Coordinates of C-alpha atoms in Angstrom, one line a residue:
X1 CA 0.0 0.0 0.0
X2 CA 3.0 2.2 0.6
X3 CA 4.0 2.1 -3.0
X4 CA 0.7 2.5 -4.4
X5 CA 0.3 5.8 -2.4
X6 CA 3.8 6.5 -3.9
X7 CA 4.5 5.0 -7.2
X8 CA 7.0 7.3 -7.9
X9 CA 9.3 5.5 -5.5
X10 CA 10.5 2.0 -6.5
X11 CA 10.3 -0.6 -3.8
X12 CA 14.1 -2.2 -4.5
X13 CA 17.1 -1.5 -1.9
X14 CA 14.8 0.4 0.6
X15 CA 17.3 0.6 4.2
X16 CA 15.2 1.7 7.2
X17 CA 16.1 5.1 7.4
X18 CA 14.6 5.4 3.8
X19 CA 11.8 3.5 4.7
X20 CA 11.0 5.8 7.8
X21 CA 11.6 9.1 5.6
X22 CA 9.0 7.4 3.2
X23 CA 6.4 6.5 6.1
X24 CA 6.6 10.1 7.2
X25 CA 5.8 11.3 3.6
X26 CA 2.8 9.1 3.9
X27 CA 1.6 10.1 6.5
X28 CA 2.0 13.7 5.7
X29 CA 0.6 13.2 2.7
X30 CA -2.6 11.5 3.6
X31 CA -2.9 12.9 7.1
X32 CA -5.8 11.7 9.3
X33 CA -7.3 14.3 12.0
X34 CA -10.1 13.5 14.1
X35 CA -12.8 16.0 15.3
X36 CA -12.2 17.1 18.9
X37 CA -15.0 17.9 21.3
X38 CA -14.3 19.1 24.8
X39 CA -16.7 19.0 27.9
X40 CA -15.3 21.2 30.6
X41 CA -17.2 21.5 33.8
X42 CA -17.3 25.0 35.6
X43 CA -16.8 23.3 39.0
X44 CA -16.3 19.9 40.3
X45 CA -19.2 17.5 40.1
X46 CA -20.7 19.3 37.5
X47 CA -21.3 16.1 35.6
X48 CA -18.9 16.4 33.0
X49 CA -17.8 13.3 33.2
X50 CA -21.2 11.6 32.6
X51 CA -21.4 14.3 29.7
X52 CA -18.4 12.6 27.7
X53 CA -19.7 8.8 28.0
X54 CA -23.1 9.9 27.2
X55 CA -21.4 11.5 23.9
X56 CA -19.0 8.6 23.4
X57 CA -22.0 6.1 23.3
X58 CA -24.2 8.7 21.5
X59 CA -21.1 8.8 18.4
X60 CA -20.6 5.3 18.5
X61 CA -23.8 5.0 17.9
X62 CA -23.9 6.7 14.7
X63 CA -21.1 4.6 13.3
X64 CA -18.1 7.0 14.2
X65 CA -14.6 5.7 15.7
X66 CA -14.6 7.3 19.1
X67 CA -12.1 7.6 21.6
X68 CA -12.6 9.3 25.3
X69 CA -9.3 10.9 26.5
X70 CA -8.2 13.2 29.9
X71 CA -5.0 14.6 30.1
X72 CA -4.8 14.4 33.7
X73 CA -7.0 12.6 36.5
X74 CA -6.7 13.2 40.3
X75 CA -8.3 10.0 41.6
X76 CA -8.1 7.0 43.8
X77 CA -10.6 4.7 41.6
X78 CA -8.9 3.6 39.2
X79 CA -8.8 -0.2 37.3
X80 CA -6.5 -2.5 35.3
X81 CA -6.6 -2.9 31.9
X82 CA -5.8 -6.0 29.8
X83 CA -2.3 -4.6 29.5
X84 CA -2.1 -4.6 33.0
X85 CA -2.1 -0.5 32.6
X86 CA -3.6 1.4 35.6
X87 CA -6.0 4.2 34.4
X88 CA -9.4 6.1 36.1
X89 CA -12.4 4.2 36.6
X90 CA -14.0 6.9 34.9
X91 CA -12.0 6.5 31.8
X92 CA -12.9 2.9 31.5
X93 CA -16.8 4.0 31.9
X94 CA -16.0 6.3 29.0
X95 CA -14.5 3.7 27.0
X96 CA -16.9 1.5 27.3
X97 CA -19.3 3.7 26.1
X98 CA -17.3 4.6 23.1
X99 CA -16.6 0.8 22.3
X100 CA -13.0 1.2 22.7
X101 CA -10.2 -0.7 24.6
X102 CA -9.0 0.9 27.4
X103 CA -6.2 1.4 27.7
X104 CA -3.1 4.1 29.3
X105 CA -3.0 6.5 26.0
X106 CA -6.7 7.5 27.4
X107 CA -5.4 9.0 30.7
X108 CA -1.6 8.9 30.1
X109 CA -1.5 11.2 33.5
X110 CA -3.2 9.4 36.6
X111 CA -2.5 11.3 40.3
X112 CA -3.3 9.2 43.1
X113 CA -3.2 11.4 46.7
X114 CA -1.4 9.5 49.5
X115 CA -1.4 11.7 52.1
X116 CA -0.8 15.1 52.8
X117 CA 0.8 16.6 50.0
X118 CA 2.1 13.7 48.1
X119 CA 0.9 11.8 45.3
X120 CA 1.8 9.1 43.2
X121 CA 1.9 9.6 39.5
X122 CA 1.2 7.1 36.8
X123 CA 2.3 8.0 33.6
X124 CA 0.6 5.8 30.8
X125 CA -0.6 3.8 33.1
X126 CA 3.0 2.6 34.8
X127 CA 4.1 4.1 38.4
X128 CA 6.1 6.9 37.7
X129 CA 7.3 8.5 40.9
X130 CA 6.0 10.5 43.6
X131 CA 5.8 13.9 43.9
X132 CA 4.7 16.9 46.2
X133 CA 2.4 19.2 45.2
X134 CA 5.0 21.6 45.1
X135 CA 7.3 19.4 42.8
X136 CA 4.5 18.2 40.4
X137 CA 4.2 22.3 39.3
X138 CA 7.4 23.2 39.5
X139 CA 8.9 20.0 37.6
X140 CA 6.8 17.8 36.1
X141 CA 4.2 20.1 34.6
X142 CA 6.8 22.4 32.7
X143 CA 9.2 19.8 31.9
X144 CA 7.3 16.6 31.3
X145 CA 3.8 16.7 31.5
X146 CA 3.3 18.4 27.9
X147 CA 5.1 15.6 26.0
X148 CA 3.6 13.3 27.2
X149 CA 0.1 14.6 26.9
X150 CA 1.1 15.7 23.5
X151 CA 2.4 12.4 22.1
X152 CA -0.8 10.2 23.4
X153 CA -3.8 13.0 22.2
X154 CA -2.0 12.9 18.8
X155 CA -2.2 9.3 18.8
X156 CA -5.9 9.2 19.0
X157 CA -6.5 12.0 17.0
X158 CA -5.0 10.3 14.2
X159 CA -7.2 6.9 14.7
X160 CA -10.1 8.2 15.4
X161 CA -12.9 10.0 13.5
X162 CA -13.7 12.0 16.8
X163 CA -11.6 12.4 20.0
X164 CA -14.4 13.6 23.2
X165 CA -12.0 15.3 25.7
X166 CA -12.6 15.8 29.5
X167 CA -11.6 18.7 31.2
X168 CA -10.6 18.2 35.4
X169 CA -12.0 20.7 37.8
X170 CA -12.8 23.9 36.4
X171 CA -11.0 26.0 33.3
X172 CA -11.0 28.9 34.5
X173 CA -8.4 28.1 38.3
X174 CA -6.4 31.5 37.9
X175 CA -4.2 30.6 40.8
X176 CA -2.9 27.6 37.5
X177 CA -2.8 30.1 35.0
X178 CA 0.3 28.7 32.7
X179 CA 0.5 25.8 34.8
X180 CA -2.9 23.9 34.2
X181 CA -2.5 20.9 31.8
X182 CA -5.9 19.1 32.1
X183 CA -8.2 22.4 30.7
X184 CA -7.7 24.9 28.1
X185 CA -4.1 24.0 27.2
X186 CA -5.4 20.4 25.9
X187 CA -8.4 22.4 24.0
X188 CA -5.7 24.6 22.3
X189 CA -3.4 21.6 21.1
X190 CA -6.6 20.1 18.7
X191 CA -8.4 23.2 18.5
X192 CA -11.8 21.6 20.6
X193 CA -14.8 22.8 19.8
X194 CA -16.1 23.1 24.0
X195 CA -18.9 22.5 26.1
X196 CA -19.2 24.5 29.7
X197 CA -21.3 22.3 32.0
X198 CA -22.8 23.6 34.9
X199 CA -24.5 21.5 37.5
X200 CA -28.2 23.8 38.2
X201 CA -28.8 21.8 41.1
X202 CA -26.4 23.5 43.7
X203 CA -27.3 26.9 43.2
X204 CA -25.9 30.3 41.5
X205 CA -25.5 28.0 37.9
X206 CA -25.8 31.5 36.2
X207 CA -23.0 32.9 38.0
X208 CA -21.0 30.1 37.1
X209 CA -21.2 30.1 33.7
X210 CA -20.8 33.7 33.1
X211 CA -18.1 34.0 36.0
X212 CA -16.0 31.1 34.2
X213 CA -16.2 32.3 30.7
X214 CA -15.4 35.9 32.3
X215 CA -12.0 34.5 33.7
X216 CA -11.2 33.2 30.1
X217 CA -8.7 34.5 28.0
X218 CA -10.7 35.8 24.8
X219 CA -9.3 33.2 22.7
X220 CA -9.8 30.3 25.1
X221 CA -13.4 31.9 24.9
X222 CA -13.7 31.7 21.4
X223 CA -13.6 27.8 21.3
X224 CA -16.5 27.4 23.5
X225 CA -19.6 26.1 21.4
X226 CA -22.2 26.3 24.7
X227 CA -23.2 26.1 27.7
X228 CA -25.2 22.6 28.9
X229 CA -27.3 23.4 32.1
X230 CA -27.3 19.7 33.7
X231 CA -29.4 18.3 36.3
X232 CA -32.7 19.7 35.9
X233 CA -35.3 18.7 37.9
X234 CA -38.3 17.2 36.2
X235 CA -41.7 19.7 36.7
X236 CA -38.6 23.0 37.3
X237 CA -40.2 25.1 35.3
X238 CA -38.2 27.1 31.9
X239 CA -35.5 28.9 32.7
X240 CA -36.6 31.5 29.9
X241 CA -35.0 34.8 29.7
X242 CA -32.5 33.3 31.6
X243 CA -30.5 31.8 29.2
X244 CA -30.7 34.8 26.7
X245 CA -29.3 36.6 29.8
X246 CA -25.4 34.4 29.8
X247 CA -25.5 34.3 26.2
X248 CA -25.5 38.4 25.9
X249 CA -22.9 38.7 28.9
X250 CA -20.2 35.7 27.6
X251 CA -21.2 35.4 23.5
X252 CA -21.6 31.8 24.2
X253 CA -25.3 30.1 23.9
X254 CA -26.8 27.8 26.6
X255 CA -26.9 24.6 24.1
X256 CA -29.0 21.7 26.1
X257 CA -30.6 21.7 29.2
X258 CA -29.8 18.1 30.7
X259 CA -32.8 16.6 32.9
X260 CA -31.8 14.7 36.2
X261 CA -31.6 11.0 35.0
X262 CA -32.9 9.1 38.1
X263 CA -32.2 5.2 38.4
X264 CA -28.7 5.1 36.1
X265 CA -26.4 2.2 37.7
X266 CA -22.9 3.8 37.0
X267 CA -20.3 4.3 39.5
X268 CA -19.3 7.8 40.8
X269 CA -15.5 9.6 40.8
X270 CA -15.6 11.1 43.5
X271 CA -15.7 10.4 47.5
X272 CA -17.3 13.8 47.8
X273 CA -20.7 11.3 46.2
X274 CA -20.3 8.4 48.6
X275 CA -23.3 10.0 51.6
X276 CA -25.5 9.7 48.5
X277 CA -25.2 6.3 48.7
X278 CA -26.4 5.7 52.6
X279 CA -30.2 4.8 51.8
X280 CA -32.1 2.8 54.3
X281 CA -34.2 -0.1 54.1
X282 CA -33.5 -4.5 54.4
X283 CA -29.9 -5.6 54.8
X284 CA -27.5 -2.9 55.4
X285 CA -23.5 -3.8 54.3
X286 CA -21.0 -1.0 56.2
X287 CA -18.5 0.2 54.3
X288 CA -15.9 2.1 56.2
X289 CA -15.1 5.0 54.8
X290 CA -11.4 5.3 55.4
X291 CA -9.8 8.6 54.7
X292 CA -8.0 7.4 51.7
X293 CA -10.5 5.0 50.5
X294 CA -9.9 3.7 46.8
X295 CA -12.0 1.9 44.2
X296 CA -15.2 2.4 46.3
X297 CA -16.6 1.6 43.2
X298 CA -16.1 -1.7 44.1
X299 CA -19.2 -2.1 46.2
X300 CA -22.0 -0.6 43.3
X301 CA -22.5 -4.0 41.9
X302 CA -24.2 -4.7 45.5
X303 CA -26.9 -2.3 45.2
X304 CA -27.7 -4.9 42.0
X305 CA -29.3 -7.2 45.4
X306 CA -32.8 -6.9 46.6
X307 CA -33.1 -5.5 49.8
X308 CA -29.6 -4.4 50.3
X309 CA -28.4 -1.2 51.5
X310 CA -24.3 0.0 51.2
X311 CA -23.8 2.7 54.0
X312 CA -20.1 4.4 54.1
X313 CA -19.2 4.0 57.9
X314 CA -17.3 6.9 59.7
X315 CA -18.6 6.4 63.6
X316 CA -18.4 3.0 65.7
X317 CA -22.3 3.0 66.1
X318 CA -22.8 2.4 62.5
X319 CA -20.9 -1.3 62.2
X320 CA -22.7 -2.1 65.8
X321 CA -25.7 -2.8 64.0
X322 CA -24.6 -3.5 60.5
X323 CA -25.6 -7.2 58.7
X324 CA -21.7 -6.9 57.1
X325 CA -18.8 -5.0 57.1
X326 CA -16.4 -4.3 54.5
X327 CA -13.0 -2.5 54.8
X328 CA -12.2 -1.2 51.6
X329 CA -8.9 -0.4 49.4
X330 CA -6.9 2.6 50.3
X331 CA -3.8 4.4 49.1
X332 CA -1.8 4.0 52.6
X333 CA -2.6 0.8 54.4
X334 CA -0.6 2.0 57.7
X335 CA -1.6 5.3 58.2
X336 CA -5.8 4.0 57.5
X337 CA -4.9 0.9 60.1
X338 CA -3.7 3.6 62.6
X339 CA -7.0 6.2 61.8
X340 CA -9.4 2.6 62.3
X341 CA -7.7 2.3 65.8
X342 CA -8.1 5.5 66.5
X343 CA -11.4 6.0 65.9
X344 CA -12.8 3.3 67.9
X345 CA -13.8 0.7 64.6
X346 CA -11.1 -1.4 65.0
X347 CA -12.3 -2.9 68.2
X348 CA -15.6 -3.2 66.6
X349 CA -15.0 -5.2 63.9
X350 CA -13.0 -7.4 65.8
X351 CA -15.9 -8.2 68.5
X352 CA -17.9 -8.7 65.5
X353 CA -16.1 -11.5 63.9
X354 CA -18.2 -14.4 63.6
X355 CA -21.1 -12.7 63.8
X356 CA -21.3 -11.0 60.4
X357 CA -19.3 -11.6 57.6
X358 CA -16.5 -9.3 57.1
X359 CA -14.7 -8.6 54.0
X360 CA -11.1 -6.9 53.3
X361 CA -10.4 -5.7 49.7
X362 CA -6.6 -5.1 49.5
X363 CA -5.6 -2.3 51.6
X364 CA -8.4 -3.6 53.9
X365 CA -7.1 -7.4 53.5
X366 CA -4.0 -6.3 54.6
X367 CA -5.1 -4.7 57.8
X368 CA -6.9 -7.8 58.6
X369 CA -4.1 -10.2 59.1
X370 CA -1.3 -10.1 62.2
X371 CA 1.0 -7.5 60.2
X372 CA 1.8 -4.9 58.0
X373 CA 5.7 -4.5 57.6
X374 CA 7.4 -1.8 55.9
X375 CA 11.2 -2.0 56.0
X376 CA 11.3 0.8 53.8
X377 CA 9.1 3.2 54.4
X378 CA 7.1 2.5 51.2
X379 CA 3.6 3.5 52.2
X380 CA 3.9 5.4 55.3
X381 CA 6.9 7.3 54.2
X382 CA 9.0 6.3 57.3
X383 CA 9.9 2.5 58.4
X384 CA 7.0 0.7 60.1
X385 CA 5.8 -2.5 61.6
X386 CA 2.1 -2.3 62.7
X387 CA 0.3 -5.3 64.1
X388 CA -2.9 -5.4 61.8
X389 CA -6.7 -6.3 63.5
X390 CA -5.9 -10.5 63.6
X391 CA -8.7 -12.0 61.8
X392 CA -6.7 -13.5 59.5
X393 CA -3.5 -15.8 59.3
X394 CA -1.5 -13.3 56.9
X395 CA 1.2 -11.1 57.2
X396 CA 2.1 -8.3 54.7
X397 CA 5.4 -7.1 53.6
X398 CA 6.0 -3.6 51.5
X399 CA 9.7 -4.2 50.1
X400 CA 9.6 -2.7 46.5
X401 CA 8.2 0.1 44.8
X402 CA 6.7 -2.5 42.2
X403 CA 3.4 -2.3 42.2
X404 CA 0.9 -5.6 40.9
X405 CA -1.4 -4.9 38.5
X406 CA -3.4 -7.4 36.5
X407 CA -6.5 -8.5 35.0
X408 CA -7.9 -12.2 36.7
X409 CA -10.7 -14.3 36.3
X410 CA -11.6 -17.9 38.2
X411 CA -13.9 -19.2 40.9
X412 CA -14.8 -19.4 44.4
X413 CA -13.3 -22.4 46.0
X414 CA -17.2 -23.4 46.9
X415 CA -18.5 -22.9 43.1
X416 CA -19.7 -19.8 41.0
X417 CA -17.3 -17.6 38.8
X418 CA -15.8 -14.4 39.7
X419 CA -14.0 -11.7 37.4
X420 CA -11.5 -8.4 38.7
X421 CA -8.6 -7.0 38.7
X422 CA -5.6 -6.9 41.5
X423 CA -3.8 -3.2 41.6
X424 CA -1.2 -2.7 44.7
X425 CA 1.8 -2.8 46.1
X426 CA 3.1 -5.7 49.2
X427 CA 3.2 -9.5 49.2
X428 CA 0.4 -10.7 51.4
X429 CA 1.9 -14.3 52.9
X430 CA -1.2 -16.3 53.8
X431 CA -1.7 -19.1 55.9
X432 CA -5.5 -19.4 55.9
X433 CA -7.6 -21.2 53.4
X434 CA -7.7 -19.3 49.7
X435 CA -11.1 -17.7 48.8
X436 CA -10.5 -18.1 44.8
X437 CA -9.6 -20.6 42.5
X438 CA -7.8 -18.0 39.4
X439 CA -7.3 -19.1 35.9
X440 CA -5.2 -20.7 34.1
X441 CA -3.6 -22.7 36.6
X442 CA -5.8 -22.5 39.5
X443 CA -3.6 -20.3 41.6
X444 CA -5.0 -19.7 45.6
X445 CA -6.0 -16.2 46.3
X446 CA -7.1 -14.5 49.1
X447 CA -8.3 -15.9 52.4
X448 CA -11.4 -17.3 53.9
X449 CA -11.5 -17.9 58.1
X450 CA -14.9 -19.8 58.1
X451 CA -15.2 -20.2 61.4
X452 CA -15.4 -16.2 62.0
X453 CA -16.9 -15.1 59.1
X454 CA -13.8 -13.0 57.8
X455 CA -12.2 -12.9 53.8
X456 CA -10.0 -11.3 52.4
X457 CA -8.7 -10.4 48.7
X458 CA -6.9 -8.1 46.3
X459 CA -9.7 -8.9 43.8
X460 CA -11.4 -6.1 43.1
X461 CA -14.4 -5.8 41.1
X462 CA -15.3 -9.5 43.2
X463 CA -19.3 -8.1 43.4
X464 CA -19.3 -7.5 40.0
X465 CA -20.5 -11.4 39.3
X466 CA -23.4 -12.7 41.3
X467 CA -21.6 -16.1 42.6
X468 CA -19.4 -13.8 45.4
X469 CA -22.1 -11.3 46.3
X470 CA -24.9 -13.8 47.1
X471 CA -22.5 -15.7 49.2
X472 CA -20.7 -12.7 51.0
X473 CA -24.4 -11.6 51.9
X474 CA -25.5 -14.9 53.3
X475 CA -23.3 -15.7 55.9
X476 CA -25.2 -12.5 57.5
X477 CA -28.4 -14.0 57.3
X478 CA -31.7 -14.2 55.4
X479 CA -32.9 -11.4 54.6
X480 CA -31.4 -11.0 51.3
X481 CA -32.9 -12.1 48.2
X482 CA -30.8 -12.9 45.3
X483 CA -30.9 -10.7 42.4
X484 CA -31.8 -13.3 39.9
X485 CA -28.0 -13.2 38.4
X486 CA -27.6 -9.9 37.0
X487 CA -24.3 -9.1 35.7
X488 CA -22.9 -5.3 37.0
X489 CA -21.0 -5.3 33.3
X490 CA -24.5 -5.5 31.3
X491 CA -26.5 -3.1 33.4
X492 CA -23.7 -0.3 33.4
X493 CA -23.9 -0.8 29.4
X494 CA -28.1 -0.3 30.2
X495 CA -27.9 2.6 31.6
X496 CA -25.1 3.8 29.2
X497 CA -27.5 3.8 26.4
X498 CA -30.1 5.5 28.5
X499 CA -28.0 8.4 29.4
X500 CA -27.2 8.6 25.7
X501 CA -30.7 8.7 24.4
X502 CA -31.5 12.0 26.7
X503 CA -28.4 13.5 25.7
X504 CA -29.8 13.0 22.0
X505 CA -32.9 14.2 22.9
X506 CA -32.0 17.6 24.5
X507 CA -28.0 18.6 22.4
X508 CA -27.9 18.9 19.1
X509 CA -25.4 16.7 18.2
X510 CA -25.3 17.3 14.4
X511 CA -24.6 21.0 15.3
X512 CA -21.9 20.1 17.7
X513 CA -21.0 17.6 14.8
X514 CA -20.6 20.4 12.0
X515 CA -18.9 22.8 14.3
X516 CA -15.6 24.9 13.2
X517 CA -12.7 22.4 14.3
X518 CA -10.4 21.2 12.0
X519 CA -11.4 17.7 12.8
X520 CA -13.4 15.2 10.0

C-alpha cells in the first residue's frame, strides 16, 4: 500500500532510514485528523464526566470511531486494563461507552493522593514516581507533562474519526494560569470545539457560567460552542430569559438543558458522592469510609441485590448494628490501620467476627491479618511495623516500589465464577484457606476464616458477578434475596444507552458535529 500511495518510488534497496523518511511522507501526505469535542465542567461535580460517555455512546452509535481521552486525572478509583495498565475508573466508563479498549494513552497522567501533599503519579498507566504538590508544578508540569500529553492525544486523534475530551475541575483556576494541563491547554493543542457544563442543582449555575467564561482569555473563549445546564429537575419550570441573559454577557449560547436522570447504575468519581449512597431499608452492608478510600466503586455492583443497602461508615455506632462489614482499598494501608484504631472501629469489627461476615479488599485485606511490615518506608513514608486487626492468618510485607497490576478471572473455592482485577503494592503471605480458584492454573487467592466469618482479597471488582455477592451476603443472614443473576457489566452498558438517548434528545449533536474544528 506504501507504493501505491507512492509509485514514484520503486520498492528495491529500501534501508530503514529510507523507509522511515517514506512512512513520514505518507503520513504527511494522507494525514488523518479526528474532530475534537471538549466538555469542561465550571466546577467539580458538575457532571462532566457523565457528559463525555453519554457523547461517546451517542457517536458510537452513529457509526463513528470514538475515543474518550483526559489529560490528567486526580483519583483513587482507578482499574486495570488487559495490558495490565492502571487508568481512572471513569476513563474505563468512557470507554466502554465509546466501544473502545481501554487502555493508558486514554489517561496517560493518573494522580493518586497518599497523604498530605504527596501523590503518586502514573504515567501511561506505569508508576512513575512520587511527587509533592510543590514538585508536580514546578517539575513535572513544565518539563514533562506536555510531551507526554502531547504524544498520546495525537495518537488518538490520528485513529479516530472523533476524539471527546474531558476537562478536570474547572478551566478557569487562575491561581494555575500557565501551569494547568488538564483544561484549556489540551483544548488549544486540537483546536476543541467546547462545552461548559454547569451542574443547576447546587445553586448560582448562572454565576458560574458567566463568571468562568469571564476569567477566560478571549481566545480560550472563542472555542466554547455552549453552555449545557445539567441536572434539571423534572416539573422545574423554563429557565426563559434566563438563558438569553449568559449568552449576551459571555457570546456563548446555553446549548441543552440536561434533565436529572434518576435510576442510572454507574459508578461515581468522587468520595465527595459516597453519603448519597447511605439509603435505608433490608440488609444494610457497612463500608468504612477510610480517609484514603480507593476503588469504592467496588461495592456498586451490591446495590444490584434486593433488599440491600451500602452505607459508608465513619462512627463506631454504625458497624454495631450493620448485617456486614467491609473494609475497603486505600492508598496507605498503615496510616488508615492507625486512623481505624483510632477511631474506635477497629475494636468493633474485631468483636464482631463471627457474627457477620467481614470482608477486606486489598488495603483492607491487609489490615486484617497479624502485620503490616514496611522496612522501607514505602507507604507510610517512614519504616514501620504495625500489628494489623488478627482476623486472618496473613502477614504483609512492602519491600519494593513495584506495584501488581493485572486482569484475573476464576472461581470461588465453593463454586460460581468471579472476574476483577488486583492493583497494589506488598506480598500478602497467607496461611488461611484461599477464597478463589484464578485461571489458568488454579492459583489460591485471598483468604477465607470460616469459622469467623472473615475474607479477604486483592480482587477487586469481586461483586461484579453474582456467585461472590450472594455468598458474602449470606453468611449474615436471610434477609437478602438474590438478584436473579444480573451481571454489573451489562446493566452499566443499560444505563449507558439510557444516558445517551437524553443527551440526543436535548444537544444537538449534528450542530456540535458540524462545528468549526479542523477535525473530520
Amino acid at each position: 500500500s506504501l507504493f501505491q500511495a507512492m509509485p514514484e518510488i520503486g520498492p528495491q534497496g529500501l534501508d530503514r532510514q529510507t523507509r522511515d523518511e517514506l512512512k513520514g511522507a505518507l503520513v504527511a501526505r494522507h494525514r488523518r485528523r479526528a474532530k475534537a469535542i471538549m466538555v469542561l465542567g465550571a466546577t467539580s461535580g458538575a457532571g462532566k464526566s457523565l457528559i463525555v460517555a453519554a457523547l461517546c455512546r451517542a457517536l458510537r452509535n452513529r457509526g463513528l470511531k470514538v475515543s474518550p481521552f483526559k489529560s490528567q486525572n486526580m483519583s483513587l478509583n482507578s482499574m486495570v486494563t488487559e495490558g495490565g495498565e492502571e487508568i481512572a475508573r471513569i476513563q474505563d466508563l468512557q470507554a466502554r461507552a465509546a466501544g473502545t479498549r481501554p487502555r493508558g494513552e486514554l489517561n496517560p497522567i493518573l494522580l493518586k493522593p497518599k497523604g498530605g501533599v504527596v501523590s503518586q503519579v502514573i504515567v501511561e498507566g506505569r508508576p512513575y514516581r512520587d511527587y509533592t504538590v510543590q514538585e508536580y508544578y514546578a517539575d513535572f508540569v513544565p518539563n514533562e507533562a506536555p510531551s507526554i500529553i502531547e504524544r498520546n492525544l495525537e495518537r488518538l486523534m490520528r485513529s479516530n474519526d472523533v476524539v471527546v475530551i474531558e476537562g478536570a475541575g474547572s478551566p478557569a483556576e487562575i491561581n494555575l494560569r500557565g501551569r494547568d494541563v488538564a483544561n484549556m491547554y489540551v483544548a488549544r493543542l486540537v483546536n476543541a470545539d467546547c462545552l461548559l457544563v454547569v451542574n443547576v442543582d447546587w445553586g448560582g449555575a448562572f454565576a458560574f457560567a458567566v463568571g468562568t467564561l469571564d476569567l477566560l482569555d478571549p481566545q480560550d473563549r472563542a472555542l466554547f460552542k455552549g453552555v449545557v445546564i445539567n441536572n434539571m429537575c423534572p416539573g422545574g419550570g423554563s429557565l426563559g430569559p434566563a438563558l438569553e441573559v449568559v449568552e449576551r454577557l459571555t457570546g456563548v449560547p446555553v446549548v441543552a438543558e440536561m434533565p436529572h436522570v434518576p435510576g442510572l447504575y454507574l459508578p461515581v468519581e468522587d468520595s465527595m458522592d459516597l453519603g448519597r449512597k447511605a439509603e435505608g431499608g433490608g440488609k444494610v452492608v457497612a463500608v468504612v469510609r477510610l480517609p484514603m478510600i480507593s476503588n469504592f466503586t467496588d461495592f456498586d455492583a451490591l446495590g444490584l441485590e434486593e433488599g440491600v443497602s451500602v452505607v459508608y461508615a465513619e462512627r463506631p455506632e454504625q458497624l454495631e448494628c450493620a448485617d456486614a462489614i467491609i473494609i475497603p482499598g486505600t492508598k496507605n494501608s498503615v496510616q488508615d490501620l492507625h486512623w481505624l484504631r483510632g477511631s474506635g472501629m477497629a475494636s468493633v469489627i474485631v468483636r464482631r467476627a463471627g457474627e457477620v461476615p467481614i470482608l477486606g479488599i486489598c488495603g483492607g485485606y491487609q489490615m486484617l491479618g497479624a502485620a503490616i511490615i514496611d522496612e522501607q518506608g514505602l507507604e507510610g513514608g517512614t519504616p514501620a511495623q504495625v500489628e494489623g486487626l488478627g482476623l486472618l492468618d496473613a502477614v504483609t510485607r512492602f519491600d519494593t516500589y513495584d506495584k501488581r497490576t493485572v486482569q484475573a478471572a476464576g472461581r470461588l473455592v465453593d463454586g460460581g465464577q468471579v472476574r476483577g482485577y488486583e492493583i497494589h503494592m506488598g506480598s500478602t503471605e497467607v496461611r488461611a484457606p484461599p477464597l478463589f480458584l484464578l485461571e489458568p492454573d488454579g492459583r489460591e487467592e485471598g483468604a477465607w476464616d470460616r469459622e469467623r466469618k472473615v475474607m479477604g482479597t486483592y480482587l477487586h471488582g469481586a461483586f461484579d458477578l453474582p456467585a461472590f455477592r450472594e455468598l458474602f451476603l449470606s453468611l449474615g443472614g436471610e434477609r437478602c434475596h438474590p438478584s436473579g443473576g444480573q451481571d454489573h457489566d451489562a446493566e452499566v452498558d443499560a444505563s449507558l444507552d439510557r444516558l445517551a438517548r437524553e443527551l440526543e434528545a436535548h444537544l444537538d449533536i449534528n450542530a456540535l458535529m458540524g462545528g468549526g474544528s479542523d477535525g473530520a
